[in-house]
Amino acid sequence: MRDTKPIRLLIAALGGEGGGVLAGWISNAAVASGHFGQRTSIPGVAQRTGATTYYIEILPGEGAPKGKRPILALNAAPGEVDVMVASEMLETVRAVQAGYISPDRTFLIASRNRAYTVDEKSAMGDGRLDNEKLEVTARKFSRKAIIADFGAAAAAARCQPNAVLLGAIAGSGALPVPVEAFRAAIEGEGKAVEANLRGFEAGLALAKAGDTKPAIKAEAAVPSARPINETENEARARKRLPVVAAGIALEGVRRLTDYQGPEYAALYLDRLERFVSRPGADAPLIRELARHLAVRMSFEDTIRVAQLKLKAGRVERLRGESKVREPDLIVVTEFMKPGPEEIFSMLPPAFGRAVLRFVARMGWTDKSFPMKVRTTRFGGFIRLKVLSSLRGWRPRTLRYAEEQAWVEQWLGLVERTLAADTQAAREFVETARLVKGYGETYKRGHHNWNRIVNEVVEPFLAGELPSPQFADAVLQARLAALADPDGARLGHVIDSVRALSAERRIAAE
């Protein structure tokens, strides 16, 4: 008796990755191999409000009734997918959530790379989902899995990811289609044949190598011998800071040297060394302090934005992201909307404050000045080059003065908190995540940080609140501010802290 059940394959891809072409290659190769095949597609909207999926059913030629055309389904059903192909890890887990990947049936071929969602990018802190947990989930719900960084393989082969995924499908043996039939499908398409065949061979090699595990990222190693061309500040970070913290501090030194120069990087080390050998300041705390201090000292003023826009290699990165071919030209347009604060904070402190007070009186605080700057054109490049050349002026600006005052306030509170409660100090160090960016993002984060200091940290340090709840109160306040930048959740946490204070006063009376 013939088994007339078709092989059901579902592809989940993002826009621009050639998922439709991949589905065409697979169905054409299947038909050329003597099988019956049918494919349908459901386009997504803006990539993240709906997955772009392609569904293929392949009925082996020997399994079809004689003289009859088989009837195949148009849509995938949960629990009925034999092969799942996904070009991105979150899309893989979305398929798990929808029930398409099942541990007793589904062969999973998925790429480890990520395309971050809007929510991940716009979070006040690090909003990225844990890729390791996503992968664990994908493996748990699949019968067998080949998970690798197909995106990196495509970049190395200078091709689209769909060609690499086709090679992985061919090499997996999940479909009753010979490898040569897949190659013929690419050649028959007649488009970018050479590049697609390179990608196909790369995917084939990955499948034959078997499933790959992600490399475990270790802390940056700090060499015991002095490296060649090591700067004085780098040598100082390596020698004077704990080994666990030195790797991060070295990166901080390089970042701040690029940002403002070696003297500024030396100031960074001066501030870190205040905590070396201080009671309670162990290596992990100094490491996190080094991380956040480097970020805060490289604050994003107008000069920094211009520096980053002109960073070496940025145009090449944009070429890669836009997937243009080698001889093609690209036009890069920067859409910028500086407000009065971003512009006038470049003035000296006294003058800048006076101008901003005048702006506030006139009701112009919320005004912005939209600009389109084409950095691939001479005029646009020169405008940003002039701005970035003002690096030497930065220490004389209002923004610089305000940022240095904030850093000293933060470090001072870390010292005071450390003397009272080590765990609370660890949590308070992490509040630096709230203050970032520029414009409204910066103002909201700074406002929430001040609320945590004034209504949570200071009352505890003053003995107005019970010390056992200190660390947890700082943690909950920070998490609330990160989850809700507008401050409503933080307000609820502060209300709870005030309730503790009231209970303490009643108990004292």
Short mmCIF file of C-alpha atoms in Angstrom, two decimals:
data_model
loop_
_atom_site.label_atom_id
_atom_site.label_comp_id
_atom_site.label_asym_id
_atom_site.label_seq_id
_atom_site.Cartn_x
_atom_site.Cartn_y
_atom_site.Cartn_z
CA MET A 1 0.00 0.00 0.00
CA ARG A 2 1.38 3.38 -0.94
CA ASP A 3 2.00 6.10 1.57
CA THR A 4 0.22 9.07 0.02
CA LYS A 5 1.11 11.60 2.72
CA PRO A 6 3.07 14.59 1.40
CA ILE A 7 6.18 16.07 3.00
CA ARG A 8 5.23 19.42 4.48
CA LEU A 9 7.81 22.21 4.56
CA LEU A 10 7.36 25.70 6.04
CA ILE A 11 9.77 28.61 5.49
CA ALA A 12 9.79 31.71 7.73
CA ALA A 13 11.86 34.61 6.43
CA LEU A 14 12.24 38.36 6.75
CA GLY A 15 11.64 40.81 3.95
CA GLY A 16 14.44 41.13 1.42
CA GLU A 17 16.02 37.75 2.19
CA GLY A 18 14.70 35.97 -0.91
CA GLY A 19 12.31 33.59 0.82
CA GLY A 20 10.11 33.44 -2.25
CA VAL A 21 13.07 32.57 -4.46
CA LEU A 22 14.08 29.85 -1.97
CA ALA A 23 10.58 28.36 -2.09
CA GLY A 24 10.75 28.41 -5.90
CA TRP A 25 14.08 26.63 -5.98
CA ILE A 26 12.80 23.90 -3.66
CA SER A 27 9.55 23.27 -5.53
CA ASN A 28 11.27 23.35 -8.94
CA ALA A 29 13.91 20.88 -7.77
CA ALA A 30 11.22 18.61 -6.36
CA VAL A 31 9.20 18.60 -9.57
CA ALA A 32 12.35 18.05 -11.66
CA SER A 33 13.07 15.01 -9.46
CA GLY A 34 9.74 13.40 -10.40
CA HIS A 35 7.66 14.51 -7.43
CA PHE A 36 4.48 16.52 -7.19
CA GLY A 37 4.87 19.91 -5.53
CA GLN A 38 2.82 22.94 -4.59
CA ARG A 39 3.81 26.18 -2.89
CA THR A 40 1.95 29.15 -1.44
CA SER A 41 3.10 32.26 0.35
CA ILE A 42 1.66 34.55 3.01
CA PRO A 43 3.45 37.92 2.96
CA GLY A 44 4.06 39.63 6.28
CA VAL A 45 3.60 43.30 7.09
CA ALA A 46 6.71 45.33 8.01
CA GLN A 47 8.52 42.11 8.92
CA ARG A 48 7.48 42.06 12.58
CA THR A 49 3.68 42.47 12.61
CA GLY A 50 3.37 39.25 10.63
CA ALA A 51 5.86 36.64 9.51
CA THR A 52 6.50 36.20 5.80
CA THR A 53 5.94 32.47 5.34
CA TYR A 54 6.15 30.09 2.39
CA TYR A 55 4.48 26.70 2.53
CA ILE A 56 5.43 23.79 0.27
CA GLU A 57 3.96 20.31 0.04
CA ILE A 58 5.94 17.66 -1.82
CA LEU A 59 4.31 14.33 -2.68
CA PRO A 60 6.85 11.70 -3.79
CA GLY A 61 6.11 10.56 -7.34
CA GLU A 62 5.70 6.92 -6.37
CA GLY A 63 3.20 7.86 -3.65
CA ALA A 64 0.57 9.49 -5.88
CA PRO A 65 -2.48 7.59 -7.10
CA LYS A 66 -2.10 6.43 -10.70
CA GLY A 67 -3.77 8.64 -13.25
CA LYS A 68 -4.92 11.16 -10.69
CA ARG A 69 -3.63 14.60 -9.83
CA PRO A 70 -2.97 14.83 -6.07
CA ILE A 71 -4.77 17.42 -3.98
CA LEU A 72 -2.35 19.31 -1.75
CA ALA A 73 -3.01 21.81 1.04
CA LEU A 74 -2.44 25.55 0.73
CA ASN A 75 -1.59 26.32 4.36
CA ALA A 76 0.46 24.77 7.13
CA ALA A 77 -1.34 23.31 10.12
CA PRO A 78 0.07 23.26 13.68
CA GLY A 79 1.73 19.96 14.48
CA GLU A 80 1.79 18.94 10.79
CA VAL A 81 5.11 20.39 9.60
CA ASP A 82 7.89 17.96 8.69
CA VAL A 83 10.64 20.46 7.82
CA MET A 84 10.85 23.99 9.22
CA VAL A 85 13.31 26.47 7.69
CA ALA A 86 13.83 29.86 9.38
CA SER A 87 16.24 32.62 8.43
CA GLU A 88 16.26 34.27 11.88
CA MET A 89 16.13 32.97 15.45
CA LEU A 90 13.14 34.93 16.72
CA GLU A 91 11.12 33.83 13.69
CA THR A 92 12.03 30.25 14.64
CA VAL A 93 10.62 30.70 18.14
CA ARG A 94 7.52 32.39 16.72
CA ALA A 95 6.95 29.19 14.73
CA VAL A 96 7.34 27.19 17.95
CA GLN A 97 4.79 29.43 19.63
CA ALA A 98 2.35 28.93 16.74
CA GLY A 99 2.71 25.15 17.09
CA TYR A 100 4.35 24.51 13.73
CA ILE A 101 7.49 22.95 15.23
CA SER A 102 6.83 19.74 17.15
CA PRO A 103 9.35 17.49 18.94
CA ASP A 104 7.97 14.25 17.49
CA ARG A 105 8.00 15.35 13.86
CA THR A 106 9.81 18.51 12.78
CA PHE A 107 13.31 18.69 11.31
CA LEU A 108 14.46 22.26 12.01
CA ILE A 109 16.97 24.17 9.87
CA ALA A 110 17.44 27.64 11.34
CA SER A 111 19.86 30.52 11.31
CA ARG A 112 21.27 31.76 14.59
CA ASN A 113 21.47 35.40 13.54
CA ARG A 114 19.03 38.06 14.81
CA ALA A 115 17.26 41.09 13.35
CA TYR A 116 16.26 43.09 16.40
CA THR A 117 12.67 44.23 16.85
CA VAL A 118 11.60 47.82 17.43
CA ASP A 119 10.84 47.04 21.09
CA GLU A 120 14.32 45.59 21.58
CA LYS A 121 15.96 48.65 20.02
CA SER A 122 13.84 51.25 21.80
CA ALA A 123 14.11 49.80 25.33
CA MET A 124 15.69 52.15 27.88
CA GLY A 125 18.23 49.48 28.80
CA ASP A 126 19.48 46.43 26.93
CA GLY A 127 16.19 45.20 25.52
CA ARG A 128 17.62 42.35 23.46
CA LEU A 129 16.10 38.91 23.94
CA ASP A 130 18.47 36.23 25.18
CA ASN A 131 19.57 34.42 22.01
CA GLU A 132 20.76 31.42 23.97
CA LYS A 133 17.31 30.93 25.51
CA LEU A 134 15.69 31.30 22.10
CA GLU A 135 17.94 28.58 20.72
CA VAL A 136 17.29 26.27 23.67
CA THR A 137 13.56 26.63 23.04
CA ALA A 138 13.98 25.88 19.33
CA ARG A 139 15.99 22.73 20.03
CA LYS A 140 13.61 21.54 22.73
CA PHE A 141 10.60 21.56 20.41
CA SER A 142 12.21 20.07 17.30
CA ARG A 143 12.85 16.42 16.51
CA LYS A 144 16.22 17.21 14.99
CA ALA A 145 17.93 20.53 14.39
CA ILE A 146 20.66 22.12 12.32
CA ILE A 147 21.24 25.59 13.74
CA ALA A 148 24.13 27.70 12.47
CA ASP A 149 24.97 31.27 11.59
CA PHE A 150 23.80 31.11 8.00
CA GLY A 151 23.83 34.91 7.82
CA ALA A 152 27.58 35.00 8.47
CA ALA A 153 28.09 32.22 5.93
CA ALA A 154 26.16 34.25 3.35
CA ALA A 155 28.26 37.33 4.04
CA ALA A 156 31.46 35.30 3.65
CA ALA A 157 30.21 33.84 0.36
CA ARG A 158 29.01 37.27 -0.83
CA CYS A 159 25.49 36.04 -1.54
CA GLN A 160 21.96 36.14 -0.17
CA PRO A 161 21.04 33.94 2.85
CA ASN A 162 18.47 31.97 0.82
CA ALA A 163 21.20 30.25 -1.21
CA VAL A 164 22.99 29.12 1.96
CA LEU A 165 19.73 27.81 3.43
CA LEU A 166 19.07 25.87 0.20
CA GLY A 167 22.47 24.22 0.55
CA ALA A 168 21.66 23.28 4.15
CA ILE A 169 18.33 21.77 3.08
CA ALA A 170 20.09 19.76 0.36
CA GLY A 171 22.81 18.57 2.72
CA SER A 172 20.38 17.64 5.50
CA GLY A 173 18.69 14.89 3.48
CA ALA A 174 15.32 16.05 4.81
CA LEU A 175 13.79 16.03 1.30
CA PRO A 176 13.84 13.23 -1.31
CA VAL A 177 15.61 15.48 -3.78
CA PRO A 178 19.21 14.92 -4.95
CA VAL A 179 21.80 17.66 -4.48
CA GLU A 180 22.26 18.07 -8.24
CA ALA A 181 18.56 18.91 -8.63
CA PHE A 182 18.96 21.86 -6.27
CA ARG A 183 22.01 23.07 -8.19
CA ALA A 184 20.04 22.76 -11.44
CA ALA A 185 17.22 24.83 -9.92
CA ILE A 186 19.64 27.67 -9.21
CA GLU A 187 21.09 27.49 -12.68
CA GLY A 188 17.64 27.32 -14.22
CA GLU A 189 16.61 30.51 -12.45
CA GLY A 190 19.44 32.26 -14.29
CA LYS A 191 19.92 35.09 -11.80
CA ALA A 192 23.16 35.69 -9.85
CA VAL A 193 24.00 32.06 -10.55
CA GLU A 194 27.67 32.24 -9.57
CA ALA A 195 26.98 33.95 -6.21
CA ASN A 196 24.06 31.65 -5.42
CA LEU A 197 26.11 28.55 -6.15
CA ARG A 198 28.81 29.82 -3.79
CA GLY A 199 26.19 30.21 -1.08
CA PHE A 200 24.72 26.80 -1.87
CA GLU A 201 28.10 25.10 -1.41
CA ALA A 202 28.62 26.97 1.87
CA GLY A 203 25.25 25.75 3.18
CA LEU A 204 25.96 22.24 1.97
CA ALA A 205 29.23 22.25 3.93
CA LEU A 206 27.48 23.51 7.08
CA ALA A 207 24.88 20.74 6.86
CA LYS A 208 27.50 18.05 6.34
CA ALA A 209 29.46 19.38 9.32
CA GLY A 210 26.35 18.80 11.41
CA ASP A 211 24.67 20.95 14.03
CA THR A 212 26.85 23.69 15.45
CA LYS A 213 26.76 25.12 18.93
CA PRO A 214 27.28 28.86 19.53
CA ALA A 215 30.73 29.84 20.70
CA ILE A 216 30.82 30.82 24.35
CA LYS A 217 31.97 34.37 24.70
CA ALA A 218 34.49 34.74 27.47
CA GLU A 219 35.57 37.92 29.16
CA ALA A 220 38.24 39.75 27.22
CA ALA A 221 41.60 38.21 28.12
CA VAL A 222 44.24 40.50 29.54
CA PRO A 223 47.75 39.50 28.39
CA SER A 224 50.37 39.16 31.11
CA ALA A 225 53.13 40.51 28.88
CA ARG A 226 52.92 44.06 27.58
CA PRO A 227 51.54 43.99 24.00
CA ILE A 228 53.31 45.83 21.22
CA ASN A 229 52.13 49.43 20.78
CA GLU A 230 50.30 49.41 24.10
CA THR A 231 49.59 52.95 25.28
CA GLU A 232 50.40 54.25 28.74
CA ASN A 233 46.72 54.25 29.72
CA GLU A 234 46.23 50.68 28.49
CA ALA A 235 49.23 49.52 30.51
CA ARG A 236 47.85 51.34 33.55
CA ALA A 237 44.44 49.66 33.21
CA ARG A 238 46.05 46.25 32.85
CA LYS A 239 48.32 46.63 35.87
CA ARG A 240 46.20 48.52 38.39
CA LEU A 241 42.73 47.05 37.97
CA PRO A 242 41.50 43.55 38.85
CA VAL A 243 41.86 41.05 36.00
CA VAL A 244 38.07 40.59 35.75
CA ALA A 245 37.60 44.35 35.27
CA ALA A 246 40.74 45.10 33.23
CA GLY A 247 39.36 43.74 29.94
CA ILE A 248 36.36 46.07 30.08
CA ALA A 249 38.53 48.96 31.26
CA LEU A 250 40.89 48.48 28.30
CA GLU A 251 37.96 48.82 25.93
CA GLY A 252 36.84 51.87 27.88
CA VAL A 253 40.28 53.44 27.51
CA ARG A 254 40.25 52.88 23.74
CA ARG A 255 36.73 54.22 23.41
CA LEU A 256 37.46 57.39 25.37
CA THR A 257 40.78 57.96 23.63
CA ASP A 258 38.90 57.96 20.34
CA TYR A 259 36.20 60.13 21.90
CA GLN A 260 38.31 62.88 23.47
CA GLY A 261 41.97 61.85 23.69
CA PRO A 262 44.43 60.21 26.12
CA GLU A 263 43.98 62.78 28.90
CA TYR A 264 40.27 62.05 29.03
CA ALA A 265 40.98 58.30 29.13
CA ALA A 266 43.35 58.95 32.05
CA LEU A 267 40.51 60.73 33.89
CA TYR A 268 38.42 57.59 33.36
CA LEU A 269 41.11 55.49 35.05
CA ASP A 270 41.45 58.03 37.88
CA ARG A 271 37.77 57.61 38.61
CA LEU A 272 37.94 53.81 38.51
CA GLU A 273 40.96 53.63 40.77
CA ARG A 274 39.01 55.39 43.51
CA PHE A 275 37.25 52.06 44.07
CA VAL A 276 40.24 49.71 43.98
CA SER A 277 40.83 48.25 47.48
CA ARG A 278 37.74 50.02 48.81
CA PRO A 279 35.80 47.71 51.20
CA GLY A 280 32.96 45.97 49.36
CA ALA A 281 34.21 46.98 45.89
CA ASP A 282 35.07 43.56 44.50
CA ALA A 283 36.17 42.83 40.94
CA PRO A 284 32.65 42.25 39.48
CA LEU A 285 31.45 45.60 40.86
CA ILE A 286 34.47 47.42 39.42
CA ARG A 287 33.90 45.68 36.08
CA GLU A 288 30.31 46.94 35.85
CA LEU A 289 31.42 50.36 37.06
CA ALA A 290 34.03 50.43 34.28
CA ARG A 291 31.42 49.45 31.70
CA HIS A 292 28.87 52.11 32.62
CA LEU A 293 31.45 54.81 33.29
CA ALA A 294 32.94 54.42 29.81
CA VAL A 295 29.49 54.76 28.25
CA ARG A 296 28.51 57.80 30.30
CA MET A 297 31.81 59.58 29.72
CA SER A 298 31.33 59.13 25.95
CA PHE A 299 27.96 60.89 26.03
CA GLU A 300 26.25 61.56 22.71
CA ASP A 301 26.49 65.27 22.08
CA THR A 302 26.27 66.85 18.62
CA ILE A 303 30.01 66.47 18.15
CA ARG A 304 29.87 62.75 18.96
CA VAL A 305 26.99 62.17 16.57
CA ALA A 306 29.08 63.73 13.78
CA GLN A 307 32.06 61.56 14.79
CA LEU A 308 30.00 58.39 14.57
CA LYS A 309 28.42 59.33 11.25
CA LEU A 310 31.91 59.68 9.73
CA LYS A 311 33.36 56.58 11.39
CA ALA A 312 35.69 54.57 9.18
CA GLY A 313 33.97 51.60 7.60
CA ARG A 314 30.43 52.92 8.16
CA VAL A 315 29.70 53.35 4.46
CA GLU A 316 30.94 49.82 3.77
CA ARG A 317 28.70 48.49 6.53
CA LEU A 318 25.72 50.33 5.03
CA ARG A 319 26.58 48.88 1.61
CA GLY A 320 26.49 45.42 3.13
CA GLU A 321 23.19 46.04 4.91
CA SER A 322 21.58 47.40 1.75
CA LYS A 323 22.95 44.42 -0.22
CA VAL A 324 24.22 46.50 -3.13
CA ARG A 325 26.63 45.01 -5.63
CA GLU A 326 30.27 46.03 -5.88
CA PRO A 327 30.09 48.57 -8.74
CA ASP A 328 26.90 50.24 -7.48
CA LEU A 329 26.92 53.62 -5.76
CA ILE A 330 24.85 54.36 -2.68
CA VAL A 331 23.55 57.65 -1.30
CA VAL A 332 23.52 57.98 2.51
CA THR A 333 21.08 60.56 3.88
CA GLU A 334 21.19 61.37 7.59
CA PHE A 335 17.86 62.54 9.00
CA MET A 336 18.65 64.74 11.98
CA LYS A 337 16.36 66.80 14.23
CA PRO A 338 18.49 68.71 16.74
CA GLY A 339 16.58 70.77 19.29
CA PRO A 340 17.64 73.94 21.15
CA GLU A 341 19.29 71.90 23.92
CA GLU A 342 21.46 69.90 21.51
CA ILE A 343 22.52 73.08 19.69
CA PHE A 344 23.03 75.54 22.53
CA SER A 345 24.60 73.01 24.91
CA MET A 346 27.70 73.42 22.70
CA LEU A 347 28.13 76.93 24.09
CA PRO A 348 30.16 77.74 27.22
CA PRO A 349 28.22 76.89 30.42
CA ALA A 350 27.19 80.40 31.57
CA PHE A 351 26.30 81.60 28.07
CA GLY A 352 24.55 78.33 27.17
CA ARG A 353 22.36 78.40 30.29
CA ALA A 354 21.38 82.03 29.59
CA VAL A 355 20.40 81.20 26.01
CA LEU A 356 18.39 78.15 27.10
CA ARG A 357 16.55 80.22 29.72
CA PHE A 358 15.62 82.67 26.98
CA VAL A 359 14.48 79.80 24.76
CA ALA A 360 12.29 78.48 27.59
CA ARG A 361 10.71 81.91 28.19
CA MET A 362 9.87 82.17 24.51
CA GLY A 363 8.31 78.69 24.51
CA TRP A 364 10.76 77.31 21.96
CA THR A 365 12.05 74.39 24.05
CA ASP A 366 10.18 71.76 22.03
CA LYS A 367 11.17 73.17 18.66
CA SER A 368 13.46 71.17 16.42
CA PHE A 369 15.38 71.83 13.24
CA PRO A 370 14.92 68.96 10.78
CA MET A 371 17.88 68.43 8.49
CA LYS A 372 18.75 66.01 5.71
CA VAL A 373 22.50 65.63 5.39
CA ARG A 374 23.88 63.51 2.57
CA THR A 375 27.21 62.30 3.88
CA THR A 376 28.13 60.72 0.55
CA ARG A 377 28.08 64.18 -1.02
CA PHE A 378 30.84 66.75 -0.54
CA GLY A 379 28.62 69.37 1.10
CA GLY A 380 27.12 66.99 3.64
CA PHE A 381 30.48 65.40 4.42
CA ILE A 382 32.08 68.80 5.09
CA ARG A 383 29.26 69.85 7.44
CA LEU A 384 29.75 66.78 9.61
CA LYS A 385 33.53 67.02 9.35
CA VAL A 386 33.44 70.56 10.75
CA LEU A 387 31.22 69.42 13.63
CA SER A 388 33.42 66.42 14.47
CA SER A 389 36.53 68.66 14.41
CA LEU A 390 35.12 70.54 17.43
CA ARG A 391 36.30 67.74 19.72
CA GLY A 392 38.87 70.08 21.27
CA TRP A 393 36.10 72.56 22.09
CA ARG A 394 33.98 69.94 23.88
CA PRO A 395 35.50 70.43 27.41
CA ARG A 396 34.41 74.09 27.26
CA THR A 397 30.76 73.29 26.52
CA LEU A 398 27.70 73.31 28.76
CA ARG A 399 26.91 69.66 27.97
CA TYR A 400 30.39 68.57 29.01
CA ALA A 401 30.11 70.45 32.32
CA GLU A 402 26.70 68.91 33.05
CA GLU A 403 27.84 65.39 32.18
CA GLN A 404 30.94 65.58 34.35
CA ALA A 405 28.85 66.88 37.25
CA TRP A 406 26.43 63.97 36.78
CA VAL A 407 29.25 61.41 36.68
CA GLU A 408 30.74 62.77 39.90
CA GLN A 409 27.32 62.73 41.58
CA TRP A 410 26.77 59.13 40.47
CA LEU A 411 30.22 58.00 41.64
CA GLY A 412 29.78 59.81 44.96
CA LEU A 413 26.49 58.04 45.54
CA VAL A 414 28.09 54.71 44.63
CA GLU A 415 30.70 55.36 47.34
CA ARG A 416 28.09 56.29 49.94
CA THR A 417 25.87 53.34 49.02
CA LEU A 418 28.85 50.97 49.10
CA ALA A 419 29.58 52.01 52.67
CA ALA A 420 25.99 51.18 53.67
CA ASP A 421 25.09 48.08 51.62
CA THR A 422 27.24 46.30 49.05
CA GLN A 423 24.31 44.72 47.20
CA ALA A 424 22.50 48.05 47.03
CA ALA A 425 25.67 49.58 45.57
CA ARG A 426 25.69 46.93 42.83
CA GLU A 427 22.10 47.79 41.96
CA PHE A 428 22.78 51.52 42.05
CA VAL A 429 25.73 51.18 39.65
CA GLU A 430 23.24 49.72 37.13
CA THR A 431 21.03 52.84 37.32
CA ALA A 432 23.47 54.47 34.90
CA ARG A 433 21.57 52.56 32.19
CA LEU A 434 18.74 55.07 32.58
CA VAL A 435 20.76 58.09 31.45
CA LYS A 436 21.58 57.75 27.79
CA GLY A 437 21.10 59.21 24.33
CA TYR A 438 19.99 62.77 23.72
CA GLY A 439 16.78 64.79 23.32
CA GLU A 440 13.62 63.43 24.94
CA THR A 441 15.20 60.04 25.65
CA TYR A 442 17.96 61.71 27.66
CA LYS A 443 15.57 64.01 29.54
CA ARG A 444 13.19 61.22 30.54
CA GLY A 445 16.03 58.97 31.69
CA HIS A 446 17.68 61.76 33.65
CA HIS A 447 14.37 62.68 35.30
CA ASN A 448 13.71 59.08 36.35
CA TRP A 449 17.24 58.72 37.67
CA ASN A 450 16.83 61.83 39.83
CA ARG A 451 13.57 60.45 41.21
CA ILE A 452 15.30 57.21 42.22
CA VAL A 453 18.08 59.16 43.92
CA ASN A 454 15.85 61.62 45.74
CA GLU A 455 12.98 59.30 46.69
CA VAL A 456 14.65 55.92 47.11
CA VAL A 457 18.41 56.13 47.64
CA GLU A 458 18.70 59.25 49.79
CA PRO A 459 15.92 58.21 52.24
CA PHE A 460 17.64 54.86 52.77
CA LEU A 461 21.05 56.48 53.28
CA ALA A 462 19.45 58.90 55.75
CA GLY A 463 18.11 55.98 57.80
CA GLU A 464 14.48 56.82 57.06
CA LEU A 465 13.81 53.39 55.57
CA PRO A 466 14.64 49.85 56.77
CA SER A 467 18.03 48.80 55.42
CA PRO A 468 17.07 45.16 54.58
CA GLN A 469 14.89 46.48 51.75
CA PHE A 470 17.53 48.89 50.36
CA ALA A 471 18.94 46.75 47.54
CA ASP A 472 15.55 45.42 46.48
CA ALA A 473 14.03 48.92 46.42
CA VAL A 474 16.80 50.20 44.12
CA LEU A 475 16.43 47.13 41.89
CA GLN A 476 12.65 47.46 41.59
CA ALA A 477 12.88 51.21 40.95
CA ARG A 478 15.47 50.68 38.19
CA LEU A 479 13.46 47.92 36.51
CA ALA A 480 10.30 50.03 36.64
CA ALA A 481 12.07 53.01 35.05
CA LEU A 482 13.53 50.83 32.29
CA ALA A 483 10.17 49.21 31.54
CA ASP A 484 8.23 52.48 31.50
CA PRO A 485 10.27 55.58 30.52
CA ASP A 486 7.26 57.81 31.19
CA GLY A 487 7.59 57.03 34.91
CA ALA A 488 4.17 55.61 35.85
CA ARG A 489 5.58 52.27 37.06
CA LEU A 490 8.40 54.04 38.87
CA GLY A 491 5.74 56.12 40.63
CA HIS A 492 4.11 52.94 41.95
CA VAL A 493 7.45 51.68 43.30
CA ILE A 494 8.13 55.04 44.98
CA ASP A 495 4.67 54.91 46.57
CA SER A 496 5.58 51.52 48.01
CA VAL A 497 8.84 52.91 49.36
CA ARG A 498 6.97 55.80 50.99
CA ALA A 499 4.61 53.30 52.59
CA LEU A 500 7.65 51.60 54.14
CA SER A 501 8.78 54.96 55.49
CA ALA A 502 5.35 55.64 56.99
CA GLU A 503 5.28 52.21 58.64
CA ARG A 504 8.73 52.85 60.11
CA ARG A 505 7.64 56.20 61.58
CA ILE A 506 4.50 54.65 63.11
CA ALA A 507 6.53 51.84 64.60
CA ALA A 508 9.01 54.37 66.06
CA GLU A 509 6.18 56.34 67.67
#
